[in-house]
mmCIF file of C-alpha atoms and ligand atoms in Angstrom:
data_model
loop_
_atom_site.group_PDB
_atom_site.id
_atom_site.type_symbol
_atom_site.label_atom_id
_atom_site.label_comp_id
_atom_site.label_asym_id
_atom_site.label_seq_id
_atom_site.Cartn_x
_atom_site.Cartn_y
_atom_site.Cartn_z
ATOM 1 C CA MET K 1 0.000 0.000 0.000
ATOM 2 C CA LEU K 2 2.590 2.554 1.120
ATOM 3 C CA LYS K 3 6.184 2.430 -0.024
ATOM 4 C CA VAL K 4 8.809 4.943 1.067
ATOM 5 C CA GLU K 5 12.047 4.938 -0.897
ATOM 6 C CA GLY K 6 15.245 6.799 -0.017
ATOM 7 C CA LEU K 7 13.356 9.452 1.959
ATOM 8 C CA LYS K 8 15.469 12.398 3.089
ATOM 9 C CA VAL K 9 14.088 15.476 4.824
ATOM 10 C CA ALA K 10 16.144 18.442 5.975
ATOM 11 C CA TYR K 11 15.216 21.477 8.048
ATOM 12 C CA GLY K 12 17.436 24.429 7.150
ATOM 13 C CA GLY K 13 20.301 22.227 6.031
ATOM 14 C CA ILE K 14 20.087 19.810 8.963
ATOM 15 C CA GLU K 15 18.960 16.349 7.928
ATOM 16 C CA ALA K 16 16.229 14.997 10.203
ATOM 17 C CA VAL K 17 15.543 11.933 8.020
ATOM 18 C CA LYS K 18 18.599 10.555 6.297
ATOM 19 C CA GLY K 19 17.477 8.285 3.476
ATOM 20 C CA ILE K 20 15.070 5.651 4.738
ATOM 21 C CA ASP K 21 13.146 2.863 3.028
ATOM 22 C CA PHE K 22 10.115 1.181 4.489
ATOM 23 C CA GLU K 23 6.797 -0.317 3.521
ATOM 24 C CA VAL K 24 3.353 -0.605 4.978
ATOM 25 C CA PRO K 25 1.713 -3.577 3.233
ATOM 26 C CA ASP K 26 -2.067 -3.706 2.726
ATOM 27 C CA HIS K 27 -4.061 -4.743 5.808
ATOM 28 C CA THR K 28 -1.202 -4.494 8.294
ATOM 29 C CA ILE K 29 -0.510 -2.498 11.410
ATOM 30 C CA ALA K 30 2.982 -1.086 11.031
ATOM 31 C CA THR K 31 4.834 0.918 13.635
ATOM 32 C CA LEU K 32 7.770 3.257 13.595
ATOM 33 C CA ILE K 33 9.353 3.499 17.009
ATOM 34 C CA GLY K 34 12.215 5.653 18.184
ATOM 35 C CA ALA K 35 13.366 8.119 20.814
ATOM 36 C CA ASN K 36 12.459 11.807 20.975
ATOM 37 C CA GLY K 37 13.744 13.642 17.941
ATOM 38 C CA ALA K 38 14.507 10.466 15.950
ATOM 39 C CA GLY K 39 12.473 11.866 13.044
ATOM 40 C CA LYS K 40 9.203 9.950 13.417
ATOM 41 C CA SER K 41 6.823 12.897 13.084
ATOM 42 C CA THR K 42 8.845 14.244 10.190
ATOM 43 C CA VAL K 43 8.293 10.984 8.295
ATOM 44 C CA LEU K 44 4.513 11.183 8.777
ATOM 45 C CA LYS K 45 4.404 14.863 7.833
ATOM 46 C CA SER K 46 6.278 14.201 4.622
ATOM 47 C CA ILE K 47 3.881 11.385 3.697
ATOM 48 C CA VAL K 48 0.865 13.724 4.004
ATOM 49 C CA GLY K 49 2.586 16.549 2.136
ATOM 50 C CA LEU K 50 3.119 18.881 5.108
ATOM 51 C CA THR K 51 6.910 18.713 4.909
ATOM 52 C CA LYS K 52 8.946 18.780 1.704
ATOM 53 C CA LEU K 53 11.192 15.853 0.854
ATOM 54 C CA SER K 54 14.746 16.703 -0.083
ATOM 55 C CA GLU K 55 15.155 13.323 -1.775
ATOM 56 C CA GLY K 56 13.309 10.078 -2.333
ATOM 57 C CA ARG K 57 9.805 9.020 -3.281
ATOM 58 C CA ILE K 58 6.609 8.029 -1.563
ATOM 59 C CA LEU K 59 4.358 5.628 -3.434
ATOM 60 C CA PHE K 60 0.759 4.882 -2.499
ATOM 61 C CA ASP K 61 -0.878 1.968 -4.283
ATOM 62 C CA GLY K 62 2.036 2.120 -6.709
ATOM 63 C CA LYS K 63 1.672 5.802 -7.592
ATOM 64 C CA SER K 64 3.944 8.625 -6.502
ATOM 65 C CA LEU K 65 2.481 11.288 -4.217
ATOM 66 C CA ALA K 66 4.977 13.876 -5.495
ATOM 67 C CA GLY K 67 3.444 17.263 -6.211
ATOM 68 C CA LEU K 68 0.118 16.516 -4.494
ATOM 69 C CA SER K 69 -1.280 18.908 -1.888
ATOM 70 C CA PRO K 70 -2.218 17.651 1.599
ATOM 71 C CA ASP K 71 -5.913 17.787 0.554
ATOM 72 C CA GLN K 72 -5.269 15.684 -2.518
ATOM 73 C CA ILE K 73 -3.358 13.166 -0.404
ATOM 74 C CA VAL K 74 -6.360 12.876 1.950
ATOM 75 C CA SER K 75 -8.550 12.264 -1.097
ATOM 76 C CA LYS K 76 -6.244 9.410 -2.152
ATOM 77 C CA GLY K 77 -6.974 7.718 1.183
ATOM 78 C CA ILE K 78 -4.231 8.715 3.635
ATOM 79 C CA THR K 79 -5.177 10.492 6.858
ATOM 80 C CA LEU K 80 -3.013 11.576 9.771
ATOM 81 C CA VAL K 81 -4.139 11.816 13.376
ATOM 82 C CA PRO K 82 -1.647 14.449 14.496
ATOM 83 C CA GLU K 83 0.313 14.510 17.722
ATOM 84 C CA GLY K 84 -1.539 16.471 20.376
ATOM 85 C CA ARG K 85 -4.925 15.678 18.730
ATOM 86 C CA ARG K 86 -5.525 19.253 17.411
ATOM 87 C CA ILE K 87 -9.224 19.263 18.080
ATOM 88 C CA PHE K 88 -11.293 22.457 17.984
ATOM 89 C CA SER K 89 -12.107 23.167 21.634
ATOM 90 C CA ASN K 90 -14.981 25.565 20.977
ATOM 91 C CA LEU K 91 -16.821 23.267 18.592
ATOM 92 C CA THR K 92 -18.954 20.368 19.701
ATOM 93 C CA VAL K 93 -17.911 16.747 19.407
ATOM 94 C CA VAL K 94 -20.116 16.148 16.376
ATOM 95 C CA GLU K 95 -18.884 19.323 14.655
ATOM 96 C CA ASN K 96 -15.295 18.187 15.178
ATOM 97 C CA ILE K 97 -16.062 14.744 13.776
ATOM 98 C CA LYS K 98 -17.670 16.218 10.668
ATOM 99 C CA ILE K 99 -14.563 18.294 9.954
ATOM 100 C CA GLY K 100 -12.910 15.012 8.990
ATOM 101 C CA ALA K 101 -15.311 14.814 6.066
ATOM 102 C CA TYR K 102 -14.520 18.244 4.640
ATOM 103 C CA MET K 103 -13.359 16.722 1.350
ATOM 104 C CA ARG K 104 -16.541 14.694 0.931
ATOM 105 C CA ARG K 105 -19.827 15.657 -0.659
ATOM 106 C CA ASP K 106 -21.765 12.457 0.027
ATOM 107 C CA ASP K 107 -24.061 11.485 2.895
ATOM 108 C CA LEU K 108 -22.227 11.037 6.204
ATOM 109 C CA SER K 109 -24.906 9.300 8.247
ATOM 110 C CA GLU K 110 -23.564 5.782 7.743
ATOM 111 C CA ASP K 111 -20.035 6.772 8.709
ATOM 112 C CA LEU K 112 -21.219 8.771 11.691
ATOM 113 C CA ALA K 113 -23.069 5.677 12.863
ATOM 114 C CA TRP K 114 -19.862 3.676 12.314
ATOM 115 C CA VAL K 115 -17.690 5.959 14.476
ATOM 116 C CA TYR K 116 -20.372 6.230 17.156
ATOM 117 C CA ASP K 117 -20.443 2.463 17.220
ATOM 118 C CA LEU K 118 -16.665 2.399 17.720
ATOM 119 C CA PHE K 119 -16.780 5.210 20.274
ATOM 120 C CA PRO K 120 -20.097 5.099 22.176
ATOM 121 C CA ARG K 121 -18.693 7.695 24.574
ATOM 122 C CA LEU K 122 -18.540 10.232 21.776
ATOM 123 C CA LYS K 123 -22.129 9.488 20.859
ATOM 124 C CA GLU K 124 -23.230 10.204 24.426
ATOM 125 C CA ARG K 125 -21.264 13.433 24.341
ATOM 126 C CA SER K 126 -21.904 14.547 20.782
ATOM 127 C CA TRP K 127 -23.203 17.995 21.831
ATOM 128 C CA GLN K 128 -20.511 18.616 24.417
ATOM 129 C CA LEU K 129 -17.808 21.179 23.629
ATOM 130 C CA ALA K 130 -14.701 19.264 22.606
ATOM 131 C CA GLY K 131 -12.463 21.323 24.884
ATOM 132 C CA THR K 132 -14.272 19.904 27.911
ATOM 133 C CA LEU K 133 -13.556 16.256 27.015
ATOM 134 C CA SER K 134 -10.946 14.284 28.945
ATOM 135 C CA GLY K 135 -7.579 13.604 27.282
ATOM 136 C CA GLY K 136 -8.589 10.060 26.330
ATOM 137 C CA GLU K 137 -11.906 11.242 24.887
ATOM 138 C CA GLN K 138 -10.079 13.915 22.877
ATOM 139 C CA GLN K 139 -7.812 11.234 21.437
ATOM 140 C CA MET K 140 -10.899 9.185 20.505
ATOM 141 C CA LEU K 141 -12.345 12.285 18.882
ATOM 142 C CA ALA K 142 -9.200 12.847 16.831
ATOM 143 C CA VAL K 143 -9.391 9.247 15.594
ATOM 144 C CA ALA K 144 -13.140 9.495 14.878
ATOM 145 C CA ARG K 145 -12.597 12.704 12.901
ATOM 146 C CA ALA K 146 -9.848 11.017 10.861
ATOM 147 C CA LEU K 147 -12.130 8.054 10.086
ATOM 148 C CA LEU K 148 -14.733 10.383 8.548
ATOM 149 C CA SER K 149 -12.336 10.932 5.644
ATOM 150 C CA LYS K 150 -12.635 7.160 4.999
ATOM 151 C CA PRO K 151 -8.909 6.465 4.947
ATOM 152 C CA LYS K 152 -7.387 3.352 3.462
ATOM 153 C CA LEU K 153 -4.265 4.180 5.482
ATOM 154 C CA LEU K 154 -4.693 5.750 8.912
ATOM 155 C CA MET K 155 -1.509 7.188 10.388
ATOM 156 C CA MET K 156 -1.295 8.072 14.065
ATOM 157 C CA ASP K 157 1.309 10.229 15.739
ATOM 158 C CA GLU K 158 1.778 9.161 19.387
ATOM 159 C CA PRO K 159 -1.796 8.241 20.279
ATOM 160 C CA SER K 160 -0.713 7.258 23.808
ATOM 161 C CA LEU K 161 0.876 10.617 24.644
ATOM 162 C CA GLY K 162 -0.093 11.930 28.073
ATOM 163 C CA LEU K 163 -2.754 9.288 28.734
ATOM 164 C CA ALA K 164 -3.100 6.938 31.705
ATOM 165 C CA PRO K 165 -2.219 3.276 31.010
ATOM 166 C CA LEU K 166 -5.810 2.052 31.153
ATOM 167 C CA ILE K 167 -6.963 4.687 28.674
ATOM 168 C CA VAL K 168 -4.017 3.881 26.405
ATOM 169 C CA LYS K 169 -5.067 0.232 26.416
ATOM 170 C CA GLY K 170 -8.569 1.296 25.341
ATOM 171 C CA ILE K 171 -7.159 3.370 22.485
ATOM 172 C CA PHE K 172 -5.012 0.462 21.299
ATOM 173 C CA ASP K 173 -7.977 -1.921 21.453
ATOM 174 C CA ILE K 174 -9.830 0.465 19.168
ATOM 175 C CA ILE K 175 -6.852 0.693 16.816
ATOM 176 C CA LYS K 176 -6.968 -3.116 16.530
ATOM 177 C CA GLU K 177 -10.713 -3.021 15.898
ATOM 178 C CA ILE K 178 -10.334 -0.374 13.158
ATOM 179 C CA HIS K 179 -7.649 -2.544 11.586
ATOM 180 C CA LYS K 180 -9.944 -5.588 11.740
ATOM 181 C CA GLN K 181 -12.533 -3.589 9.854
ATOM 182 C CA GLY K 182 -10.121 -3.203 6.934
ATOM 183 C CA VAL K 183 -8.104 -0.024 7.556
ATOM 184 C CA THR K 184 -4.297 -0.258 7.239
ATOM 185 C CA ILE K 185 -2.483 1.477 10.090
ATOM 186 C CA LEU K 186 0.860 3.213 10.521
ATOM 187 C CA LEU K 187 1.526 4.113 14.103
ATOM 188 C CA ILE K 188 4.380 6.078 15.574
ATOM 189 C CA GLU K 189 5.006 5.670 19.238
ATOM 190 C CA GLN K 190 7.395 6.214 22.074
ATOM 191 C CA ASN K 191 5.490 3.503 23.942
ATOM 192 C CA ALA K 192 7.508 0.857 22.121
ATOM 193 C CA ASN K 193 6.194 -2.018 24.183
ATOM 194 C CA LEU K 194 2.554 -1.531 23.296
ATOM 195 C CA ALA K 195 3.283 -0.498 19.715
ATOM 196 C CA LEU K 196 5.384 -3.601 19.017
ATOM 197 C CA LYS K 197 2.830 -5.875 20.671
ATOM 198 C CA THR K 198 0.134 -4.428 18.426
ATOM 199 C CA ALA K 199 2.005 -4.192 15.131
ATOM 200 C CA ASN K 200 2.594 -6.868 12.522
ATOM 201 C CA ILE K 201 5.679 -5.033 11.339
ATOM 202 C CA GLY K 202 7.969 -2.632 13.165
ATOM 203 C CA TYR K 203 10.738 -0.234 12.162
ATOM 204 C CA VAL K 204 13.205 1.318 14.572
ATOM 205 C CA LEU K 205 14.250 4.861 13.722
ATOM 206 C CA GLU K 206 17.414 6.284 15.271
ATOM 207 C CA THR K 207 18.608 9.806 14.428
ATOM 208 C CA GLY K 208 17.013 9.723 11.003
ATOM 209 C CA ASN K 209 17.982 6.171 10.006
ATOM 210 C CA ILE K 210 16.094 2.891 10.190
ATOM 211 C CA VAL K 211 18.408 0.646 12.196
ATOM 212 C CA MET K 212 16.227 -2.419 12.552
ATOM 213 C CA GLU K 213 13.005 -3.871 11.173
ATOM 214 C CA GLY K 214 10.925 -6.991 11.509
ATOM 215 C CA PRO K 215 7.729 -8.439 12.946
ATOM 216 C CA GLY K 216 6.665 -6.625 16.135
ATOM 217 C CA GLU K 217 6.974 -9.752 18.269
ATOM 218 C CA MET K 218 10.511 -10.347 17.003
ATOM 219 C CA LEU K 219 11.647 -6.803 17.782
ATOM 220 C CA LEU K 220 10.132 -7.095 21.257
ATOM 221 C CA LYS K 221 12.466 -10.001 21.970
ATOM 222 C CA ASN K 222 15.549 -8.259 20.601
ATOM 223 C CA GLN K 223 18.070 -7.540 23.342
ATOM 224 C CA SER K 224 19.293 -4.155 22.108
ATOM 225 C CA ILE K 225 15.720 -2.920 21.590
ATOM 226 C CA ARG K 226 14.770 -4.117 25.044
ATOM 227 C CA GLU K 227 17.648 -2.158 26.526
ATOM 228 C CA ALA K 228 17.175 1.000 24.460
ATOM 229 C CA TYR K 229 13.396 1.295 24.285
ATOM 230 C CA LEU K 230 11.794 -0.955 26.845
ATOM 231 C CA GLY K 231 14.048 -0.266 29.806
ATOM 232 C CA LYS K 232 14.653 -3.993 30.220
ATOM 233 C CA VAL K 233 17.864 -5.980 30.248
HETATM 234 P P1 ATP N 1 9.133 13.415 19.052
HETATM 235 O O1 ATP N 1 8.727 12.066 19.465
HETATM 236 O O2 ATP N 1 9.840 14.183 20.135
HETATM 237 O O3 ATP N 1 8.046 14.205 18.366
HETATM 238 P P2 ATP N 1 10.219 12.640 16.509
HETATM 239 O O4 ATP N 1 10.928 11.341 16.410
HETATM 240 O O5 ATP N 1 8.831 12.685 16.014
HETATM 241 O O6 ATP N 1 10.285 13.182 17.981
HETATM 242 P P3 ATP N 1 10.712 14.866 14.766
HETATM 243 O O7 ATP N 1 9.677 15.712 15.394
HETATM 244 O O8 ATP N 1 10.457 14.305 13.434
HETATM 245 O O9 ATP N 1 11.121 13.675 15.749
HETATM 246 O O10 ATP N 1 12.068 15.698 14.733
HETATM 247 C C1 ATP N 1 13.278 15.199 14.128
HETATM 248 C C2 ATP N 1 14.333 16.307 14.165
HETATM 249 O O11 ATP N 1 13.952 17.377 13.299
HETATM 250 C C3 ATP N 1 14.531 16.945 15.531
HETATM 251 O O12 ATP N 1 15.910 17.192 15.701
HETATM 252 C C4 ATP N 1 13.729 18.227 15.456
HETATM 253 O O13 ATP N 1 14.291 19.235 16.293
HETATM 254 C C5 ATP N 1 13.873 18.609 13.992
HETATM 255 N N1 ATP N 1 12.690 19.347 13.505
HETATM 256 C C6 ATP N 1 11.410 18.903 13.477
HETATM 257 N N2 ATP N 1 10.575 19.825 12.949
HETATM 258 C C7 ATP N 1 11.354 20.895 12.636
HETATM 259 C C8 ATP N 1 11.104 22.181 12.054
HETATM 260 N N3 ATP N 1 9.872 22.534 11.658
HETATM 261 N N4 ATP N 1 12.156 23.026 11.886
HETATM 262 C C9 ATP N 1 13.405 22.652 12.254
HETATM 263 N N5 ATP N 1 13.713 21.462 12.794
HETATM 264 C C10 ATP N 1 12.723 20.590 12.991
#
């Protein structure tokens, strides 16, 4: 589905991503793990057209995304749930969800029913102002909004950030459910343990380079990953 080849991204002459290759096959959950500043968010931003590549190509269903605007990339079927959720605090839950469908002109009722089924809490609170939701509910809202664009590939930037462990578990259960319903997922996480347990395929990013890759379960057992990212020896 997604193929990244020789991706380099620089900010003012400093390379944040130094020529990486990776793939997200159809119907998988892939994860990119790495420490703060490793370049994870930069990779996602370049896929959705928010950051310019200095070299390399990004292919989606075999076609290059070069030259497409972020809106056009959403229309192709790639949606990003950004770090920090970026919800609109002064709009209601349902208004926020509908923003995800801004590129669509068709009837939303079926998809609204779908996300309310996934997130019954949002249904109960559909008229509440989004700024008054808890952190976990705001993360659910950011995911629900992204689903309204009907992505084939849903990318999530640190969905666990700042949330209590029990809430994080709930979010990951929903990620698995969304995947089961046919959406391919690319997840970036500092919570390497949970991300690798969830993902079929994992990539480890260190200072702009992919240093290791393989099935999530295999990376979880790897000694150097355990020491560097899981705090275990
Ligand atoms: P985190 O988990 O802390 O968000 P990350 O792995 O997602 O980290 P990035 O946010 O991609 O890392 O940052 C990679 C490097 O690029 C960092 O050194 C960061 O300071 C730098 N960087 C990111 N965005 C910009 C920008 N807009 N201008 C200049 N440098 C940037």
